[in-house]
């Protein structure tokens, strides 16, 4: 199994968390998102993912993109330890919280969006802070009712895989996490877990 990604890519980070949580062996192949106009835009990578994004999982000759599709693929191939709660409502909650990040926050502050905003003369950082804060306000309110040690109960789920990289991004954009106490508490708990340490951006071969 190969994971094409970038150390600070939040979507790649999610896939790394799931791979490490399930203790699956994989080769990490860096795709530099900035160098030479972005290696994600080179023909070699576009052949893996026509969207020109990371992550991409290569398995048995197939290329799979979209971190949540990768997470569900790994879950179906290797159901234990699971990244989805056993209870059907809690399972929906885990997917709901994951999608708040995946669809409601991350796309609005993705590299290509911020670069385009910069080209238009907009304040990229202010834009990113606005949409991360807006999404985290909602995520905090949702998490208050279902969080335990993790975002949904006490077991790691796909929602946690989405939370941690997004909190890292929020801090990069100088947002004060004190505004979201549940998210901050859960993030601190997850930060100590082996899978999350191994998956952390700063611990990747291409970090720098
Ligand atoms: N929904 C996608 C998002 C993928 C995505 O936005 N990847 C970013 C890095 S986090 C990327 O490759 N950006 C490159 C670019 O914007 O040029 C997923 O979950 O995989």
PDB file of C-alpha atoms and ligand atoms in Angstrom:
ATOM      1  CA  UNK A   1       0.000   0.000   0.000  1.00  0.00           C
ATOM      2  CA  UNK A   2       1.302   3.491  -0.887  1.00  0.00           C
ATOM      3  CA  UNK A   3       0.038   6.828   0.364  1.00  0.00           C
ATOM      4  CA  UNK A   4       0.874   9.841  -1.800  1.00  0.00           C
ATOM      5  CA  UNK A   5       0.667  12.963   0.317  1.00  0.00           C
ATOM      6  CA  UNK A   6       2.191  16.044   1.828  1.00  0.00           C
ATOM      7  CA  UNK A   7       3.218  16.424   5.468  1.00  0.00           C
ATOM      8  CA  UNK A   8       1.037  19.442   6.207  1.00  0.00           C
ATOM      9  CA  UNK A   9      -1.914  18.449   4.025  1.00  0.00           C
ATOM     10  CA  UNK A  10      -4.814  17.989   6.429  1.00  0.00           C
ATOM     11  CA  UNK A  11      -6.540  15.500   4.143  1.00  0.00           C
ATOM     12  CA  UNK A  12      -3.364  13.383   3.874  1.00  0.00           C
ATOM     13  CA  UNK A  13      -3.013  13.580   7.645  1.00  0.00           C
ATOM     14  CA  UNK A  14      -6.512  12.106   8.070  1.00  0.00           C
ATOM     15  CA  UNK A  15      -5.562   9.119   5.897  1.00  0.00           C
ATOM     16  CA  UNK A  16      -2.319   8.653   7.874  1.00  0.00           C
ATOM     17  CA  UNK A  17      -4.290   8.612  11.143  1.00  0.00           C
ATOM     18  CA  UNK A  18      -6.591   5.880   9.842  1.00  0.00           C
ATOM     19  CA  UNK A  19      -3.674   3.816   8.486  1.00  0.00           C
ATOM     20  CA  UNK A  20      -1.780   4.060  11.790  1.00  0.00           C
ATOM     21  CA  UNK A  21      -4.912   3.494  13.896  1.00  0.00           C
ATOM     22  CA  UNK A  22      -5.495   0.257  11.984  1.00  0.00           C
ATOM     23  CA  UNK A  23      -1.764  -0.565  12.227  1.00  0.00           C
ATOM     24  CA  UNK A  24      -1.484  -1.032   8.472  1.00  0.00           C
ATOM     25  CA  UNK A  25       1.932  -1.001   6.819  1.00  0.00           C
ATOM     26  CA  UNK A  26       2.237   1.577   4.049  1.00  0.00           C
ATOM     27  CA  UNK A  27       4.853   3.438   2.068  1.00  0.00           C
ATOM     28  CA  UNK A  28       4.552   7.219   2.320  1.00  0.00           C
ATOM     29  CA  UNK A  29       5.357   8.974  -0.971  1.00  0.00           C
ATOM     30  CA  UNK A  30       5.718  12.771  -0.633  1.00  0.00           C
ATOM     31  CA  UNK A  31       4.104  15.015  -3.250  1.00  0.00           C
ATOM     32  CA  UNK A  32       5.373  18.555  -2.675  1.00  0.00           C
ATOM     33  CA  UNK A  33       2.405  20.938  -2.921  1.00  0.00           C
ATOM     34  CA  UNK A  34       4.507  24.090  -3.363  1.00  0.00           C
ATOM     35  CA  UNK A  35       7.767  23.214  -5.141  1.00  0.00           C
ATOM     36  CA  UNK A  36       7.879  23.777  -8.936  1.00  0.00           C
ATOM     37  CA  UNK A  37       4.323  25.097  -9.000  1.00  0.00           C
ATOM     38  CA  UNK A  38       3.111  22.090  -7.025  1.00  0.00           C
ATOM     39  CA  UNK A  39       3.931  18.479  -7.844  1.00  0.00           C
ATOM     40  CA  UNK A  40       0.209  17.733  -7.510  1.00  0.00           C
ATOM     41  CA  UNK A  41      -0.233  19.468 -10.873  1.00  0.00           C
ATOM     42  CA  UNK A  42       2.396  17.359 -12.677  1.00  0.00           C
ATOM     43  CA  UNK A  43       1.156  14.764 -15.199  1.00  0.00           C
ATOM     44  CA  UNK A  44       2.462  11.914 -13.024  1.00  0.00           C
ATOM     45  CA  UNK A  45       0.216  12.937 -10.140  1.00  0.00           C
ATOM     46  CA  UNK A  46      -2.752  13.950 -12.307  1.00  0.00           C
ATOM     47  CA  UNK A  47      -2.713  10.377 -13.606  1.00  0.00           C
ATOM     48  CA  UNK A  48      -3.294   9.263 -10.006  1.00  0.00           C
ATOM     49  CA  UNK A  49      -5.902  11.931  -9.203  1.00  0.00           C
ATOM     50  CA  UNK A  50      -7.426  14.141 -11.882  1.00  0.00           C
ATOM     51  CA  UNK A  51      -8.317  16.669  -9.154  1.00  0.00           C
ATOM     52  CA  UNK A  52      -4.611  17.377  -8.648  1.00  0.00           C
ATOM     53  CA  UNK A  53      -4.860  16.852  -4.903  1.00  0.00           C
ATOM     54  CA  UNK A  54      -3.483  14.648  -2.177  1.00  0.00           C
ATOM     55  CA  UNK A  55      -3.967  12.176  -0.607  1.00  0.00           C
ATOM     56  CA  UNK A  56      -4.038   9.262  -3.008  1.00  0.00           C
ATOM     57  CA  UNK A  57      -3.902   5.667  -1.815  1.00  0.00           C
ATOM     58  CA  UNK A  58      -2.416   3.110  -4.201  1.00  0.00           C
ATOM     59  CA  UNK A  59      -3.509  -0.442  -3.513  1.00  0.00           C
ATOM     60  CA  UNK A  60      -3.517  -3.494  -5.756  1.00  0.00           C
ATOM     61  CA  UNK A  61      -2.862  -1.299  -8.809  1.00  0.00           C
ATOM     62  CA  UNK A  62      -5.765   1.074  -8.093  1.00  0.00           C
ATOM     63  CA  UNK A  63      -5.569   4.734  -7.110  1.00  0.00           C
ATOM     64  CA  UNK A  64      -8.119   6.015  -4.598  1.00  0.00           C
ATOM     65  CA  UNK A  65      -8.458   9.704  -3.767  1.00  0.00           C
ATOM     66  CA  UNK A  66     -10.617  11.643  -1.278  1.00  0.00           C
ATOM     67  CA  UNK A  67      -9.545  11.011   2.296  1.00  0.00           C
ATOM     68  CA  UNK A  68     -12.960   9.898   3.525  1.00  0.00           C
ATOM     69  CA  UNK A  69     -13.319   7.430   0.646  1.00  0.00           C
ATOM     70  CA  UNK A  70      -9.852   6.134   1.567  1.00  0.00           C
ATOM     71  CA  UNK A  71     -10.914   5.873   5.219  1.00  0.00           C
ATOM     72  CA  UNK A  72     -14.037   3.881   4.336  1.00  0.00           C
ATOM     73  CA  UNK A  73     -12.061   1.645   1.934  1.00  0.00           C
ATOM     74  CA  UNK A  74      -9.598   0.817   4.713  1.00  0.00           C
ATOM     75  CA  UNK A  75     -12.465   0.298   7.163  1.00  0.00           C
ATOM     76  CA  UNK A  76     -14.123  -2.194   4.825  1.00  0.00           C
ATOM     77  CA  UNK A  77     -10.865  -4.040   4.115  1.00  0.00           C
ATOM     78  CA  UNK A  78      -9.733  -4.009   7.750  1.00  0.00           C
ATOM     79  CA  UNK A  79     -12.772  -3.528  10.000  1.00  0.00           C
ATOM     80  CA  UNK A  80     -10.829  -3.726  13.286  1.00  0.00           C
ATOM     81  CA  UNK A  81      -9.990  -1.523  15.047  1.00  0.00           C
ATOM     82  CA  UNK A  82     -12.926   0.356  13.631  1.00  0.00           C
ATOM     83  CA  UNK A  83     -13.135   4.066  12.888  1.00  0.00           C
ATOM     84  CA  UNK A  84     -16.920   4.020  13.160  1.00  0.00           C
ATOM     85  CA  UNK A  85     -18.996   3.547  16.349  1.00  0.00           C
ATOM     86  CA  UNK A  86     -21.117   0.379  16.677  1.00  0.00           C
ATOM     87  CA  UNK A  87     -24.349   2.254  17.338  1.00  0.00           C
ATOM     88  CA  UNK A  88     -26.097   3.434  14.176  1.00  0.00           C
ATOM     89  CA  UNK A  89     -26.867   6.949  15.469  1.00  0.00           C
ATOM     90  CA  UNK A  90     -23.352   7.404  16.811  1.00  0.00           C
ATOM     91  CA  UNK A  91     -22.039   6.201  13.452  1.00  0.00           C
ATOM     92  CA  UNK A  92     -24.075   8.908  11.741  1.00  0.00           C
ATOM     93  CA  UNK A  93     -22.696  11.444  14.242  1.00  0.00           C
ATOM     94  CA  UNK A  94     -19.097  10.430  13.439  1.00  0.00           C
ATOM     95  CA  UNK A  95     -19.750  10.868   9.707  1.00  0.00           C
ATOM     96  CA  UNK A  96     -21.625  14.132  10.350  1.00  0.00           C
ATOM     97  CA  UNK A  97     -18.746  15.660  12.304  1.00  0.00           C
ATOM     98  CA  UNK A  98     -16.226  14.414   9.755  1.00  0.00           C
ATOM     99  CA  UNK A  99     -18.213  16.092   6.970  1.00  0.00           C
ATOM    100  CA  UNK A 100     -18.406  19.393   8.842  1.00  0.00           C
ATOM    101  CA  UNK A 101     -14.616  19.490   8.511  1.00  0.00           C
ATOM    102  CA  UNK A 102     -14.315  17.737   5.147  1.00  0.00           C
ATOM    103  CA  UNK A 103     -17.068  19.638   3.322  1.00  0.00           C
ATOM    104  CA  UNK A 104     -17.735  22.655   5.541  1.00  0.00           C
ATOM    105  CA  UNK A 105     -14.294  23.922   6.508  1.00  0.00           C
ATOM    106  CA  UNK A 106     -11.302  22.413   4.672  1.00  0.00           C
ATOM    107  CA  UNK A 107     -12.356  23.162   1.060  1.00  0.00           C
ATOM    108  CA  UNK A 108     -12.765  26.855   1.939  1.00  0.00           C
ATOM    109  CA  UNK A 109      -9.166  27.146   3.092  1.00  0.00           C
ATOM    110  CA  UNK A 110      -7.472  24.728   0.742  1.00  0.00           C
ATOM    111  CA  UNK A 111      -4.193  25.839  -0.841  1.00  0.00           C
ATOM    112  CA  UNK A 112      -5.573  26.448  -4.357  1.00  0.00           C
ATOM    113  CA  UNK A 113      -8.507  28.496  -2.961  1.00  0.00           C
ATOM    114  CA  UNK A 114      -6.200  30.641  -0.818  1.00  0.00           C
ATOM    115  CA  UNK A 115      -3.767  31.109  -3.698  1.00  0.00           C
ATOM    116  CA  UNK A 116      -6.603  32.266  -5.963  1.00  0.00           C
ATOM    117  CA  UNK A 117      -7.858  34.665  -3.287  1.00  0.00           C
ATOM    118  CA  UNK A 118      -4.330  36.066  -3.040  1.00  0.00           C
ATOM    119  CA  UNK A 119      -4.325  36.548  -6.835  1.00  0.00           C
ATOM    120  CA  UNK A 120      -7.580  38.518  -6.450  1.00  0.00           C
ATOM    121  CA  UNK A 121      -5.950  40.726  -3.825  1.00  0.00           C
ATOM    122  CA  UNK A 122      -7.954  39.355  -0.877  1.00  0.00           C
ATOM    123  CA  UNK A 123      -6.612  38.775   2.637  1.00  0.00           C
ATOM    124  CA  UNK A 124      -6.079  34.998   2.582  1.00  0.00           C
ATOM    125  CA  UNK A 125      -5.433  34.595   6.311  1.00  0.00           C
ATOM    126  CA  UNK A 126      -8.506  36.554   7.325  1.00  0.00           C
ATOM    127  CA  UNK A 127     -10.624  34.477   4.950  1.00  0.00           C
ATOM    128  CA  UNK A 128      -9.243  31.210   6.366  1.00  0.00           C
ATOM    129  CA  UNK A 129      -9.769  32.361   9.970  1.00  0.00           C
ATOM    130  CA  UNK A 130     -13.368  33.325   9.215  1.00  0.00           C
ATOM    131  CA  UNK A 131     -14.336  29.961   7.733  1.00  0.00           C
ATOM    132  CA  UNK A 132     -12.434  27.843  10.245  1.00  0.00           C
ATOM    133  CA  UNK A 133     -14.047  29.757  13.141  1.00  0.00           C
ATOM    134  CA  UNK A 134     -17.502  29.498  11.582  1.00  0.00           C
ATOM    135  CA  UNK A 135     -17.107  25.738  11.156  1.00  0.00           C
ATOM    136  CA  UNK A 136     -15.592  25.221  14.596  1.00  0.00           C
ATOM    137  CA  UNK A 137     -18.488  27.123  16.227  1.00  0.00           C
ATOM    138  CA  UNK A 138     -20.848  24.542  14.723  1.00  0.00           C
ATOM    139  CA  UNK A 139     -18.545  21.599  15.411  1.00  0.00           C
ATOM    140  CA  UNK A 140     -18.196  22.612  19.080  1.00  0.00           C
ATOM    141  CA  UNK A 141     -21.964  22.812  19.509  1.00  0.00           C
ATOM    142  CA  UNK A 142     -22.416  19.381  17.920  1.00  0.00           C
ATOM    143  CA  UNK A 143     -19.531  17.837  19.876  1.00  0.00           C
ATOM    144  CA  UNK A 144     -20.850  19.031  23.235  1.00  0.00           C
ATOM    145  CA  UNK A 145     -23.709  16.522  22.986  1.00  0.00           C
ATOM    146  CA  UNK A 146     -21.771  13.468  21.756  1.00  0.00           C
ATOM    147  CA  UNK A 147     -18.140  13.811  22.865  1.00  0.00           C
ATOM    148  CA  UNK A 148     -16.467  11.671  25.478  1.00  0.00           C
ATOM    149  CA  UNK A 149     -12.689  11.392  25.443  1.00  0.00           C
ATOM    150  CA  UNK A 150     -13.059  11.499  21.645  1.00  0.00           C
ATOM    151  CA  UNK A 151     -15.434  13.499  19.468  1.00  0.00           C
ATOM    152  CA  UNK A 152     -18.066  10.751  19.500  1.00  0.00           C
ATOM    153  CA  UNK A 153     -17.867   8.824  22.755  1.00  0.00           C
ATOM    154  CA  UNK A 154     -14.590   7.421  24.005  1.00  0.00           C
ATOM    155  CA  UNK A 155     -13.333   5.543  20.942  1.00  0.00           C
ATOM    156  CA  UNK A 156     -11.393   7.035  18.036  1.00  0.00           C
ATOM    157  CA  UNK A 157     -13.534   7.591  14.964  1.00  0.00           C
ATOM    158  CA  UNK A 158     -13.211   9.137  11.522  1.00  0.00           C
ATOM    159  CA  UNK A 159     -14.399  12.407  13.086  1.00  0.00           C
ATOM    160  CA  UNK A 160     -11.236  12.528  15.221  1.00  0.00           C
ATOM    161  CA  UNK A 161      -9.091  11.906  12.134  1.00  0.00           C
ATOM    162  CA  UNK A 162     -10.642  15.049  10.640  1.00  0.00           C
ATOM    163  CA  UNK A 163     -10.472  17.137  13.822  1.00  0.00           C
ATOM    164  CA  UNK A 164      -6.764  16.969  14.641  1.00  0.00           C
ATOM    165  CA  UNK A 165      -5.326  18.295  11.346  1.00  0.00           C
ATOM    166  CA  UNK A 166      -7.969  21.027  11.261  1.00  0.00           C
ATOM    167  CA  UNK A 167      -7.029  22.175  14.779  1.00  0.00           C
ATOM    168  CA  UNK A 168      -3.385  22.304  13.638  1.00  0.00           C
ATOM    169  CA  UNK A 169      -4.485  24.522  10.732  1.00  0.00           C
ATOM    170  CA  UNK A 170      -6.538  26.736  13.043  1.00  0.00           C
ATOM    171  CA  UNK A 171      -3.454  27.304  15.186  1.00  0.00           C
ATOM    172  CA  UNK A 172      -1.355  28.008  12.085  1.00  0.00           C
ATOM    173  CA  UNK A 173      -3.813  30.763  11.261  1.00  0.00           C
ATOM    174  CA  UNK A 174      -3.455  32.101  14.846  1.00  0.00           C
ATOM    175  CA  UNK A 175      -6.978  31.250  16.005  1.00  0.00           C
ATOM    176  CA  UNK A 176      -7.316  31.003  19.778  1.00  0.00           C
ATOM    177  CA  UNK A 177      -8.661  27.487  20.450  1.00  0.00           C
ATOM    178  CA  UNK A 178      -9.948  28.596  23.892  1.00  0.00           C
ATOM    179  CA  UNK A 179     -13.173  29.558  22.085  1.00  0.00           C
ATOM    180  CA  UNK A 180     -13.844  25.814  21.479  1.00  0.00           C
ATOM    181  CA  UNK A 181     -13.213  24.000  24.791  1.00  0.00           C
ATOM    182  CA  UNK A 182     -14.597  20.604  23.764  1.00  0.00           C
ATOM    183  CA  UNK A 183     -12.573  20.525  20.550  1.00  0.00           C
ATOM    184  CA  UNK A 184      -9.462  21.599  22.477  1.00  0.00           C
ATOM    185  CA  UNK A 185      -9.950  18.940  25.154  1.00  0.00           C
ATOM    186  CA  UNK A 186     -10.512  16.145  22.619  1.00  0.00           C
ATOM    187  CA  UNK A 187      -7.554  17.283  20.501  1.00  0.00           C
ATOM    188  CA  UNK A 188      -5.279  17.167  23.572  1.00  0.00           C
ATOM    189  CA  UNK A 189      -6.439  13.622  24.359  1.00  0.00           C
ATOM    190  CA  UNK A 190      -5.893  12.435  20.776  1.00  0.00           C
ATOM    191  CA  UNK A 191      -2.443  14.039  20.606  1.00  0.00           C
ATOM    192  CA  UNK A 192      -1.139  11.477  23.122  1.00  0.00           C
ATOM    193  CA  UNK A 193      -2.291   8.387  21.200  1.00  0.00           C
ATOM    194  CA  UNK A 194       0.380   6.432  19.295  1.00  0.00           C
ATOM    195  CA  UNK A 195      -1.456   6.535  15.955  1.00  0.00           C
ATOM    196  CA  UNK A 196      -1.871  10.292  16.177  1.00  0.00           C
ATOM    197  CA  UNK A 197       1.782  10.810  17.113  1.00  0.00           C
ATOM    198  CA  UNK A 198       2.913   8.693  14.151  1.00  0.00           C
ATOM    199  CA  UNK A 199       0.545  10.527  11.794  1.00  0.00           C
ATOM    200  CA  UNK A 200       1.472  14.044  12.967  1.00  0.00           C
ATOM    201  CA  UNK A 201       2.673  16.387  10.217  1.00  0.00           C
ATOM    202  CA  UNK A 202       5.912  17.180  12.007  1.00  0.00           C
ATOM    203  CA  UNK A 203       6.831  13.470  12.173  1.00  0.00           C
ATOM    204  CA  UNK A 204       6.765  12.874   8.412  1.00  0.00           C
ATOM    205  CA  UNK A 205       9.821  12.371   6.214  1.00  0.00           C
ATOM    206  CA  UNK A 206       8.946  15.435   4.119  1.00  0.00           C
ATOM    207  CA  UNK A 207       8.291  17.784   7.074  1.00  0.00           C
ATOM    208  CA  UNK A 208      10.230  20.999   6.929  1.00  0.00           C
TER     209      UNK A 208
HETATM  210  N1  LIG B   1     -11.790  16.338  -0.028  1.00  0.00           N
HETATM  211  C1  LIG B   1     -10.425  16.033  -0.358  1.00  0.00           C
HETATM  212  C2  LIG B   1      -9.591  17.270  -0.199  1.00  0.00           C
HETATM  213  C3  LIG B   1      -8.206  17.095  -0.770  1.00  0.00           C
HETATM  214  C4  LIG B   1      -7.410  18.377  -0.688  1.00  0.00           C
HETATM  215  O1  LIG B   1      -7.976  19.480  -0.640  1.00  0.00           O
HETATM  216  N2  LIG B   1      -6.088  18.229  -0.670  1.00  0.00           N
HETATM  217  C5  LIG B   1      -5.245  19.399  -0.598  1.00  0.00           C
HETATM  218  C6  LIG B   1      -4.260  19.279   0.550  1.00  0.00           C
HETATM  219  S1  LIG B   1      -5.074  19.166   2.103  1.00  0.00           S
HETATM  220  C7  LIG B   1      -4.464  19.534  -1.866  1.00  0.00           C
HETATM  221  O2  LIG B   1      -4.015  18.559  -2.431  1.00  0.00           O
HETATM  222  N3  LIG B   1      -4.294  20.777  -2.333  1.00  0.00           N
HETATM  223  C8  LIG B   1      -3.517  21.039  -3.487  1.00  0.00           C
HETATM  224  C9  LIG B   1      -3.975  22.250  -4.200  1.00  0.00           C
HETATM  225  O3  LIG B   1      -4.927  22.879  -3.745  1.00  0.00           O
HETATM  226  O4  LIG B   1      -3.366  22.567  -5.226  1.00  0.00           O
HETATM  227  C10 LIG B   1      -9.932  14.898   0.545  1.00  0.00           C
HETATM  228  O5  LIG B   1     -10.505  14.735   1.621  1.00  0.00           O
HETATM  229  O6  LIG B   1      -9.032  14.160   0.157  1.00  0.00           O
END
